[in-house]
Amino acid sequence: MKWIHDTKGFVPFDPDYYGNLEKLLGQSCKINYFNADGTVADASGHLTDLVRPDGFAHFVVLDEEVALRSDRIITLNGRPGPAFEEYDLYALQCLTCMGGM
């Protein structure tokens, strides 16, 4: 299995979101997420497992091949994930400057 992230720096998220992940087990998913280097990436496949390798960090597994850290998910099937607010700040960053004014 290919692990996209390590467990260091995991940020806990709302437990209700974890419940939503459990409901998607076995279903086809499209995930937008922050890659290990901080860039935006996407992955698609069936959500086959939810794992906690260190007993703390949560990972979603797609097609038993790719493991993504759950706190780095921006959107899952178009719905905001734990990293959505971070992405919103990332996407609107150019609006924070005055553009030479």
mmCIF file of C-alpha atoms in Angstrom:
data_model
loop_
_atom_site.group_PDB
_atom_site.id
_atom_site.type_symbol
_atom_site.label_atom_id
_atom_site.label_comp_id
_atom_site.label_asym_id
_atom_site.label_seq_id
_atom_site.Cartn_x
_atom_site.Cartn_y
_atom_site.Cartn_z
ATOM 1 C CA MET A 1 0.000 0.000 0.000
ATOM 2 C CA LYS A 2 1.199 3.517 -0.793
ATOM 3 C CA TRP A 3 1.056 5.901 2.192
ATOM 4 C CA ILE A 4 0.716 9.522 1.011
ATOM 5 C CA HIS A 5 1.440 11.027 4.444
ATOM 6 C CA ASP A 6 3.129 10.015 7.652
ATOM 7 C CA THR A 7 1.433 10.279 11.042
ATOM 8 C CA LYS A 8 3.432 13.294 12.274
ATOM 9 C CA GLY A 9 1.469 16.488 12.743
ATOM 10 C CA PHE A 10 -1.959 14.859 12.618
ATOM 11 C CA VAL A 11 -4.664 17.359 13.604
ATOM 12 C CA PRO A 12 -7.728 15.855 15.307
ATOM 13 C CA PHE A 13 -11.047 16.667 13.641
ATOM 14 C CA ASP A 14 -14.741 16.497 14.475
ATOM 15 C CA PRO A 15 -15.676 12.910 15.395
ATOM 16 C CA ASP A 16 -18.890 13.300 13.391
ATOM 17 C CA TYR A 17 -16.764 13.500 10.247
ATOM 18 C CA TYR A 18 -15.198 10.150 11.103
ATOM 19 C CA GLY A 19 -18.732 8.767 11.363
ATOM 20 C CA ASN A 20 -19.429 10.078 7.865
ATOM 21 C CA LEU A 21 -16.331 8.267 6.605
ATOM 22 C CA GLU A 22 -17.569 5.007 8.122
ATOM 23 C CA LYS A 23 -20.855 5.391 6.213
ATOM 24 C CA LEU A 24 -18.905 5.606 2.927
ATOM 25 C CA LEU A 25 -17.058 2.300 3.372
ATOM 26 C CA GLY A 26 -17.376 0.264 0.184
ATOM 27 C CA GLN A 27 -18.580 3.221 -1.875
ATOM 28 C CA SER A 28 -16.879 4.991 -4.766
ATOM 29 C CA CYS A 29 -15.261 8.270 -3.683
ATOM 30 C CA LYS A 30 -13.446 11.222 -5.186
ATOM 31 C CA ILE A 31 -11.125 12.960 -2.748
ATOM 32 C CA ASN A 32 -9.286 16.268 -3.073
ATOM 33 C CA TYR A 33 -6.532 16.542 -0.491
ATOM 34 C CA PHE A 34 -3.272 18.247 0.440
ATOM 35 C CA ASN A 35 -0.356 16.077 -0.642
ATOM 36 C CA ALA A 36 2.646 15.523 1.654
ATOM 37 C CA ASP A 37 4.412 18.508 0.035
ATOM 38 C CA GLY A 38 1.397 20.807 0.583
ATOM 39 C CA THR A 39 0.119 20.795 -2.999
ATOM 40 C CA VAL A 40 -3.464 19.979 -3.876
ATOM 41 C CA ALA A 41 -4.017 16.510 -5.369
ATOM 42 C CA ASP A 42 -6.933 14.193 -6.000
ATOM 43 C CA ALA A 43 -7.656 10.488 -5.859
ATOM 44 C CA SER A 44 -10.617 8.308 -6.774
ATOM 45 C CA GLY A 45 -11.617 4.787 -5.853
ATOM 46 C CA HIS A 46 -13.659 2.715 -3.462
ATOM 47 C CA LEU A 47 -13.211 3.527 0.207
ATOM 48 C CA THR A 48 -12.092 0.104 1.402
ATOM 49 C CA ASP A 49 -10.786 0.759 4.914
ATOM 50 C CA LEU A 50 -10.218 3.250 7.717
ATOM 51 C CA VAL A 51 -6.975 2.679 9.619
ATOM 52 C CA ARG A 52 -5.185 4.132 12.641
ATOM 53 C CA PRO A 53 -1.584 2.890 12.359
ATOM 54 C CA ASP A 54 -0.404 4.645 15.515
ATOM 55 C CA GLY A 55 -3.724 4.586 17.389
ATOM 56 C CA PHE A 56 -4.158 8.338 16.848
ATOM 57 C CA ALA A 57 -3.932 9.449 13.199
ATOM 58 C CA HIS A 58 -6.804 8.432 10.910
ATOM 59 C CA PHE A 59 -6.246 7.298 7.322
ATOM 60 C CA VAL A 60 -8.711 6.437 4.568
ATOM 61 C CA VAL A 61 -7.730 3.649 2.188
ATOM 62 C CA LEU A 62 -8.833 3.661 -1.446
ATOM 63 C CA ASP A 63 -9.001 0.378 -3.358
ATOM 64 C CA GLU A 64 -6.665 -1.190 -0.782
ATOM 65 C CA GLU A 65 -3.813 0.648 -2.554
ATOM 66 C CA VAL A 66 -3.561 4.258 -1.356
ATOM 67 C CA ALA A 67 -3.802 5.565 2.221
ATOM 68 C CA LEU A 68 -4.588 9.261 2.741
ATOM 69 C CA ARG A 69 -4.506 11.018 6.084
ATOM 70 C CA SER A 70 -8.073 12.037 6.895
ATOM 71 C CA ASP A 71 -7.174 15.463 8.315
ATOM 72 C CA ARG A 72 -5.657 16.433 4.927
ATOM 73 C CA ILE A 73 -8.928 15.874 3.008
ATOM 74 C CA ILE A 74 -10.224 19.072 1.389
ATOM 75 C CA THR A 75 -13.350 17.560 -0.163
ATOM 76 C CA LEU A 76 -14.815 14.078 -0.262
ATOM 77 C CA ASN A 77 -17.421 13.580 -2.990
ATOM 78 C CA GLY A 78 -17.772 17.358 -3.146
ATOM 79 C CA ARG A 79 -18.409 17.805 0.573
ATOM 80 C CA PRO A 80 -15.973 19.811 2.710
ATOM 81 C CA GLY A 81 -13.444 17.811 4.711
ATOM 82 C CA PRO A 82 -11.244 18.632 7.712
ATOM 83 C CA ALA A 83 -8.722 20.608 5.569
ATOM 84 C CA PHE A 84 -11.381 22.666 3.724
ATOM 85 C CA GLU A 85 -10.828 25.816 5.792
ATOM 86 C CA GLU A 86 -7.081 25.576 5.205
ATOM 87 C CA TYR A 87 -7.757 25.223 1.462
ATOM 88 C CA ASP A 88 -10.098 28.208 1.529
ATOM 89 C CA LEU A 89 -7.307 30.331 3.011
ATOM 90 C CA TYR A 90 -4.874 28.840 0.475
ATOM 91 C CA ALA A 91 -7.207 29.605 -2.447
ATOM 92 C CA LEU A 92 -7.958 33.158 -1.313
ATOM 93 C CA GLN A 93 -4.386 34.042 -0.365
ATOM 94 C CA CYS A 94 -3.985 36.400 -3.346
ATOM 95 C CA LEU A 95 -6.887 38.457 -1.970
ATOM 96 C CA THR A 96 -5.013 39.226 1.241
ATOM 97 C CA CYS A 97 -2.520 41.548 -0.397
ATOM 98 C CA MET A 98 -3.248 45.014 -1.688
ATOM 99 C CA GLY A 99 -1.800 44.296 -5.144
ATOM 100 C CA GLY A 100 0.460 47.352 -5.155
ATOM 101 C CA MET A 101 -2.178 49.702 -3.734
#
